[in-house]
Amino acid sequence: LENSGPAAAAAAAAAAAAAAAAAAAIVAALIATPAAQASSFLGSSDPSSSLGPAADMATAAAAAAAVACDSNTCAWHSLALHVLYESLGWLAFLVWSASFYPQAVLNWKRKSVIGLNFDFLVFNLTKHSAYLIFNASMFFSSVVQQQYHAKYGADELIPVSASDVAFSVHAVILTAFTVWQCMVYNRGAQRVSWTCKVISLTVWLFALVTSLNSAFQSDWLGLVTMFNYIQVVMTTIKYIPQAWFNFQRRSTVGWSISNVLMDLTGGLASLLMMFVQSIDQSSFVNFTGNVGKLALSGETIAFDIMFAVQHYILFPHKPPLPISATSAVSSHPSTTAPLEHEGKGGREKEEEGEQPADEFTRLLPSRRSGGLF
């Protein structure tokens, strides 16, 4: 994401690969734990042998979850509420997953990522990577499930569904794809801030130290819960750079509002899932057992409402203003509004695509991969 050419891109790719490898190792270690260790809490039924063709995705998911539990534990009391829970889960998965595409398509159409804050992307990738580790471990690892039931009660449902895991996998892939777009499309003088770099590095070093400590104590539930708390923290701070960036520019140009509206829908559906489970179980333990999901939904709803206010009320259809010489914003032939920018002779207002060639070139990255405008 820096204007440092292939070397920086290679370093970023290596760092991402290392983080992914560490995450995969943690999940693999947890999943590889013998299922026999959790036999006192979980059954060993084979869902594929007990399920026939299902006409409805939500009903099939509910049946699959049911056969994964012993008849005396983890049982839903109401089939209707279970189907509603799974339906809301897949609704959240669909709209949240779809919410990644408007921004990617907008970047592709403009051949530019100007207006999309890079700190937001880095925080978002860290957040979704941590959330993937939590969801996959909680859903697939029998030892994590055993420790969860030992802590919260044998009759409590695991607070992660198949749709949560599917969403996390998809989110990591699409966020990484958007990061790649920032490497190859016009990004002006935008770059990742040092604050973001320090925070991200600190988070992953903390995760590494905690992982080693948990491995010695065999506290796998504590480990995956720590990753859940990481995603809560990253969810709290990830939207702030984009919100502040929009405020500085007095514009939301380059930031997809479709992404915001779909994200808001997913947050509401996810929050309703937790209430449905609590109603069925007559307990709010799933809220304390999955604080990350609760925080994710609440924070998503709050920030998306703020972005909608920025887009529709505060800065409707306004062209972006310049911020500084180090974070200049250039227009692009595909944008629809005139853009004000700082020229050598003072502040100038140019119509779209009509900047002097030397001024437009000054705002482009010194090196680009792919040469796309």
Coordinates of C-alpha atoms in Angstrom, one line a residue:
L1 CA 0.0 0.0 0.0
E2 CA 3.0 2.3 0.2
N3 CA 4.6 4.0 -2.8
S4 CA 7.6 1.8 -2.5
G5 CA 7.3 -0.4 -5.5
P6 CA 7.6 -4.2 -5.7
A7 CA 9.7 -4.6 -2.5
A8 CA 6.9 -3.2 -0.3
A9 CA 4.3 -5.3 -2.1
A10 CA 6.4 -8.4 -1.6
A11 CA 6.9 -7.5 2.1
A12 CA 3.2 -7.0 2.6
A13 CA 2.4 -10.3 0.9
A14 CA 5.0 -12.1 3.1
A15 CA 3.5 -10.6 6.2
A16 CA 0.0 -11.6 5.2
A17 CA 1.1 -15.1 4.4
A18 CA 2.8 -15.4 7.8
A19 CA -0.3 -14.3 9.6
A20 CA -2.5 -16.6 7.6
A21 CA -0.1 -19.5 8.3
A22 CA -0.2 -18.8 12.0
A23 CA -3.9 -18.6 12.0
A24 CA -4.2 -21.9 10.1
A25 CA -1.8 -23.6 12.5
I26 CA -3.9 -22.6 15.5
V27 CA -7.1 -23.7 14.0
A28 CA -5.6 -27.0 12.7
A29 CA -4.2 -27.7 16.2
L30 CA -7.5 -27.2 17.8
I31 CA -9.5 -29.2 15.2
A32 CA -6.9 -32.0 15.4
T33 CA -7.6 -32.5 19.1
P34 CA -9.2 -36.0 19.5
A35 CA -13.0 -35.8 19.5
A36 CA -13.0 -38.4 22.3
Q37 CA -11.9 -35.6 24.7
A38 CA -15.3 -34.0 24.3
S39 CA -17.4 -37.2 24.2
S40 CA -19.0 -36.4 27.6
F41 CA -20.6 -33.3 26.1
L42 CA -20.9 -33.9 22.3
G43 CA -22.4 -36.8 20.3
S44 CA -20.6 -38.3 17.3
S45 CA -23.4 -38.5 14.9
D46 CA -22.7 -38.2 11.2
P47 CA -25.0 -35.5 9.8
S48 CA -24.6 -36.8 6.2
S49 CA -26.0 -40.2 7.2
S50 CA -29.1 -38.7 9.0
L51 CA -30.0 -35.9 6.6
G52 CA -31.8 -36.3 3.3
P53 CA -32.2 -33.7 0.7
A54 CA -33.4 -30.4 2.2
A55 CA -35.5 -28.0 0.2
D56 CA -34.7 -25.0 2.5
M57 CA -31.2 -24.0 3.5
A58 CA -32.2 -22.8 6.9
T59 CA -34.1 -26.0 7.8
A60 CA -31.2 -28.1 6.6
A61 CA -28.8 -26.1 8.7
A62 CA -31.0 -26.5 11.8
A63 CA -31.2 -30.2 11.3
A64 CA -27.5 -30.5 10.9
A65 CA -26.9 -28.6 14.1
A66 CA -29.4 -30.8 15.9
V67 CA -27.8 -34.1 15.0
A68 CA -24.4 -32.7 16.1
C69 CA -25.7 -32.6 19.7
D70 CA -26.6 -35.3 22.1
S71 CA -30.3 -35.7 22.8
N72 CA -29.8 -34.5 26.4
T73 CA -27.6 -31.5 25.6
C74 CA -27.5 -28.6 23.2
A75 CA -31.1 -29.1 22.2
W76 CA -33.3 -26.4 20.8
H77 CA -36.7 -26.3 22.5
S78 CA -38.5 -24.9 19.5
L79 CA -38.0 -26.1 15.9
A80 CA -39.6 -22.9 14.6
L81 CA -37.2 -20.7 16.6
H82 CA -34.3 -22.9 15.4
V83 CA -35.3 -22.4 11.8
L84 CA -35.8 -18.7 12.4
Y85 CA -32.3 -18.5 14.0
E86 CA -30.7 -20.3 11.0
S87 CA -32.6 -18.2 8.6
L88 CA -31.4 -15.0 10.2
G89 CA -27.9 -16.4 10.2
W90 CA -27.9 -17.0 6.5
L91 CA -29.5 -13.7 5.9
A92 CA -26.7 -12.0 7.8
F93 CA -24.2 -14.1 5.9
L94 CA -25.7 -13.2 2.5
V95 CA -26.0 -9.4 3.1
W96 CA -22.7 -9.1 4.9
S97 CA -20.9 -11.1 2.3
A98 CA -22.6 -9.1 -0.5
S99 CA -21.6 -5.8 1.2
F100 CA -17.9 -6.4 0.2
Y101 CA -18.7 -6.3 -3.5
P102 CA -20.0 -2.7 -4.0
Q103 CA -16.7 -1.2 -2.9
A104 CA -14.7 -3.7 -5.0
V105 CA -16.9 -2.9 -8.0
L106 CA -16.6 0.8 -7.4
N107 CA -12.8 0.6 -7.2
W108 CA -12.8 -1.4 -10.5
K109 CA -15.1 1.1 -12.3
R110 CA -13.1 4.1 -11.2
K111 CA -9.7 2.3 -11.5
S112 CA -9.0 4.2 -8.3
V113 CA -9.1 3.6 -4.6
I114 CA -8.9 7.3 -3.7
G115 CA -11.5 8.0 -1.0
L116 CA -11.1 4.5 0.6
N117 CA -9.1 4.8 3.8
F118 CA -6.2 2.3 3.9
D119 CA -6.1 2.2 7.7
F120 CA -9.7 1.0 7.6
L121 CA -8.6 -1.9 5.3
V122 CA -5.7 -3.0 7.4
F123 CA -7.8 -2.9 10.6
N124 CA -10.6 -4.8 8.8
L125 CA -8.2 -7.5 7.6
T126 CA -6.9 -8.0 11.1
K127 CA -10.4 -8.0 12.5
H128 CA -11.8 -10.6 10.1
S129 CA -8.7 -12.8 10.4
A130 CA -9.1 -12.9 14.2
Y131 CA -12.8 -13.5 13.9
L132 CA -12.2 -16.4 11.5
I133 CA -9.9 -18.1 14.0
F134 CA -12.5 -17.8 16.7
N135 CA -15.5 -19.0 14.6
A136 CA -13.7 -21.9 13.0
S137 CA -12.2 -23.1 16.3
M138 CA -15.5 -22.8 18.2
F139 CA -17.5 -24.5 15.5
F140 CA -15.1 -27.4 14.5
S141 CA -12.9 -28.1 17.6
S142 CA -14.4 -30.6 20.0
V143 CA -12.0 -29.6 22.8
V144 CA -13.0 -26.0 22.5
Q145 CA -16.6 -27.0 22.7
Q146 CA -15.9 -29.2 25.7
Q147 CA -14.2 -26.3 27.6
Y148 CA -17.1 -24.0 26.6
H149 CA -19.7 -26.4 28.1
A150 CA -17.6 -26.9 31.2
K151 CA -17.5 -23.2 31.7
Y152 CA -21.1 -22.2 30.8
G153 CA -23.0 -25.4 31.2
A154 CA -23.6 -28.6 29.3
D155 CA -27.0 -27.6 28.1
E156 CA -25.8 -24.3 26.5
L157 CA -25.7 -24.1 22.7
I158 CA -22.4 -23.3 21.0
P159 CA -22.8 -19.6 20.1
V160 CA -21.3 -20.0 16.6
S161 CA -23.3 -21.2 13.5
A162 CA -22.1 -22.5 10.1
S163 CA -23.1 -19.1 8.6
D164 CA -20.7 -17.4 11.0
V165 CA -17.8 -19.5 9.7
A166 CA -18.8 -19.1 6.1
F167 CA -19.0 -15.3 6.5
S168 CA -15.6 -15.1 8.1
V169 CA -13.9 -17.1 5.3
H170 CA -15.5 -15.0 2.7
A171 CA -14.7 -11.7 4.5
V172 CA -11.0 -12.5 4.8
I173 CA -10.8 -13.3 1.0
L174 CA -12.7 -10.2 -0.1
T175 CA -10.8 -7.9 2.2
A176 CA -7.5 -9.2 1.0
F177 CA -8.8 -8.7 -2.6
T178 CA -9.6 -5.1 -1.8
V179 CA -6.1 -4.6 -0.4
W180 CA -4.7 -6.0 -3.7
Q181 CA -6.8 -3.4 -5.5
C182 CA -5.1 -0.7 -3.5
M183 CA -1.8 -2.0 -4.7
V184 CA -2.6 -1.8 -8.4
Y185 CA -5.1 1.0 -8.8
N186 CA -4.6 4.8 -8.6
R187 CA -4.2 5.7 -4.9
G188 CA -2.9 9.2 -5.1
A189 CA -0.7 10.0 -2.1
Q190 CA -2.8 7.9 0.3
R191 CA -0.9 5.4 2.5
V192 CA -1.2 3.5 5.7
S193 CA -0.5 5.6 8.7
W194 CA 2.2 4.8 11.2
T195 CA -0.4 4.7 13.9
C196 CA -2.2 1.9 12.1
K197 CA 1.1 0.0 11.5
V198 CA 2.0 0.2 15.2
I199 CA -1.5 -0.9 16.4
S200 CA -1.6 -3.8 14.0
L201 CA 1.9 -5.0 14.8
T202 CA 1.1 -4.8 18.6
V203 CA -2.1 -6.8 18.2
W204 CA -0.4 -9.7 16.3
L205 CA 2.5 -9.7 18.8
F206 CA 0.0 -9.9 21.6
A207 CA -1.8 -12.7 19.8
L208 CA 1.5 -14.6 19.4
V209 CA 2.4 -14.3 23.1
T210 CA -1.1 -15.3 24.3
S211 CA -1.1 -18.3 21.9
L212 CA 2.2 -19.6 23.4
N213 CA 0.9 -19.1 26.9
S214 CA -2.4 -20.9 26.2
A215 CA -0.6 -23.8 24.5
F216 CA 1.4 -24.4 27.7
Q217 CA -1.8 -24.3 29.8
S218 CA -4.0 -26.1 27.3
D219 CA -6.5 -23.3 27.7
W220 CA -7.9 -23.4 24.1
L221 CA -11.1 -21.7 25.0
G222 CA -9.2 -18.8 26.5
L223 CA -7.1 -18.6 23.4
V224 CA -9.9 -18.5 20.9
T225 CA -11.8 -16.1 23.2
M226 CA -8.8 -13.8 23.1
F227 CA -9.1 -13.7 19.3
N228 CA -12.8 -12.9 19.7
Y229 CA -11.8 -9.9 21.9
I230 CA -9.3 -8.8 19.3
Q231 CA -12.0 -8.7 16.7
V232 CA -14.1 -6.7 19.1
V233 CA -11.3 -4.1 19.6
M234 CA -10.6 -3.9 15.8
T235 CA -14.3 -3.5 15.1
T236 CA -14.4 -0.6 17.5
I237 CA -11.5 1.2 15.9
K238 CA -11.6 0.1 12.2
Y239 CA -14.4 2.5 11.2
I240 CA -12.9 5.6 12.8
P241 CA -10.3 6.3 10.1
Q242 CA -12.9 6.1 7.3
A243 CA -15.4 8.3 9.3
W244 CA -12.7 10.9 10.0
F245 CA -11.5 10.8 6.4
N246 CA -15.0 11.5 5.2
F247 CA -15.3 14.4 7.6
Q248 CA -11.9 15.9 6.6
R249 CA -12.9 15.7 2.9
R250 CA -16.5 16.8 3.6
S251 CA -17.4 14.0 1.1
T252 CA -18.2 10.3 0.9
V253 CA -17.0 10.1 -2.8
G254 CA -15.1 6.8 -3.2
W255 CA -16.8 5.2 -0.2
S256 CA -19.7 2.9 -1.3
I257 CA -23.0 3.6 0.5
S258 CA -24.4 0.2 -0.8
N259 CA -21.7 -1.4 1.3
V260 CA -22.9 0.6 4.4
L261 CA -26.6 -0.3 3.9
M262 CA -25.9 -4.0 3.4
D263 CA -23.6 -4.0 6.4
L264 CA -26.3 -2.4 8.5
T265 CA -28.8 -5.1 7.5
G266 CA -26.4 -7.8 8.4
G267 CA -25.8 -6.2 11.8
L268 CA -29.5 -6.1 12.6
A269 CA -29.9 -9.8 11.5
S270 CA -27.0 -10.9 13.6
L271 CA -28.3 -9.2 16.7
L272 CA -31.8 -10.7 16.2
M273 CA -30.1 -14.2 16.0
M274 CA -28.8 -13.8 19.5
F275 CA -32.2 -12.7 20.9
V276 CA -33.9 -15.7 19.2
Q277 CA -31.4 -18.1 20.8
S278 CA -31.9 -16.5 24.2
I279 CA -35.7 -16.7 23.9
D280 CA -35.5 -20.4 23.0
Q281 CA -33.0 -21.2 25.8
S282 CA -34.6 -18.8 28.4
S283 CA -31.1 -17.6 29.0
F284 CA -28.8 -14.7 28.1
V285 CA -25.6 -16.8 28.5
N286 CA -25.1 -16.7 24.7
F287 CA -24.5 -13.0 25.0
T288 CA -21.8 -13.4 27.6
G289 CA -20.4 -16.5 25.9
N290 CA -20.0 -14.6 22.6
V291 CA -19.4 -11.0 23.5
G292 CA -17.6 -10.6 20.1
K293 CA -20.7 -11.3 18.1
L294 CA -22.8 -8.9 20.3
A295 CA -20.2 -6.1 20.0
L296 CA -19.8 -6.7 16.3
S297 CA -23.5 -6.3 15.7
G298 CA -23.9 -3.2 18.0
E299 CA -20.8 -1.4 16.7
T300 CA -21.7 -2.2 13.0
I301 CA -25.2 -0.8 13.5
A302 CA -23.9 2.4 15.2
F303 CA -21.2 3.2 12.7
D304 CA -23.3 2.4 9.6
I305 CA -26.0 4.8 10.9
M306 CA -23.3 7.4 11.2
F307 CA -22.0 6.7 7.6
A308 CA -25.6 7.0 6.3
V309 CA -25.9 10.4 8.0
Q310 CA -22.7 11.5 6.4
H311 CA -23.7 10.4 3.0
Y312 CA -27.4 11.5 2.9
I313 CA -27.5 14.5 5.3
L314 CA -24.1 16.0 6.0
F315 CA -22.2 15.6 2.7
P316 CA -24.8 14.7 0.0
H317 CA -23.2 14.6 -3.5
K318 CA -20.4 16.9 -2.4
P319 CA -17.0 16.8 -4.2
P320 CA -14.1 16.0 -1.9
L321 CA -11.9 18.8 -0.5
P322 CA -8.1 18.6 -0.3
I323 CA -6.7 17.5 3.1
S324 CA -2.9 18.1 2.8
A325 CA 0.0 17.8 0.5
T326 CA 0.7 14.3 1.9
S327 CA -2.8 13.0 1.6
A328 CA -4.0 14.8 -1.5
V329 CA -7.1 13.5 -3.3
S330 CA -7.3 13.5 -7.0
S331 CA -10.3 13.2 -9.3
H332 CA -10.7 10.6 -11.9
P333 CA -12.5 10.5 -15.3
S334 CA -15.2 8.2 -13.8
T335 CA -16.2 10.4 -10.9
T336 CA -19.3 12.6 -11.5
A337 CA -18.4 15.8 -9.5
P338 CA -15.9 18.5 -9.9
L339 CA -12.9 18.4 -7.5
E340 CA -11.1 21.1 -5.7
H341 CA -7.4 20.7 -5.2
E342 CA -4.3 22.7 -4.4
G343 CA -2.4 24.0 -7.4
K344 CA 0.9 25.9 -7.5
G345 CA -0.9 29.1 -7.9
G346 CA -3.3 28.6 -5.0
R347 CA -6.5 26.8 -4.7
E348 CA -8.2 25.9 -8.0
K349 CA -11.5 24.4 -8.9
E350 CA -11.2 22.1 -12.0
E351 CA -13.9 20.2 -13.8
E352 CA -13.7 16.4 -13.8
G353 CA -10.8 15.1 -15.8
E354 CA -9.6 18.6 -16.8
Q355 CA -6.6 19.0 -14.5
P356 CA -3.3 20.0 -16.0
A357 CA -1.3 16.9 -16.9
D358 CA 1.6 17.8 -14.6
E359 CA -0.8 18.3 -11.6
F360 CA -2.7 15.1 -12.3
T361 CA 0.6 13.2 -12.6
R362 CA 1.9 14.7 -9.3
L363 CA -1.0 13.0 -7.5
L364 CA -0.4 9.6 -8.9
P365 CA 1.7 7.0 -7.1
S366 CA 5.3 7.0 -8.2
R367 CA 5.2 3.3 -8.9
R368 CA 2.2 1.2 -9.7
S369 CA 1.6 -2.5 -10.4
G370 CA -0.5 -3.2 -13.4
G371 CA -0.7 0.5 -14.6
L372 CA -4.5 0.7 -14.2
F373 CA -6.2 4.1 -14.1

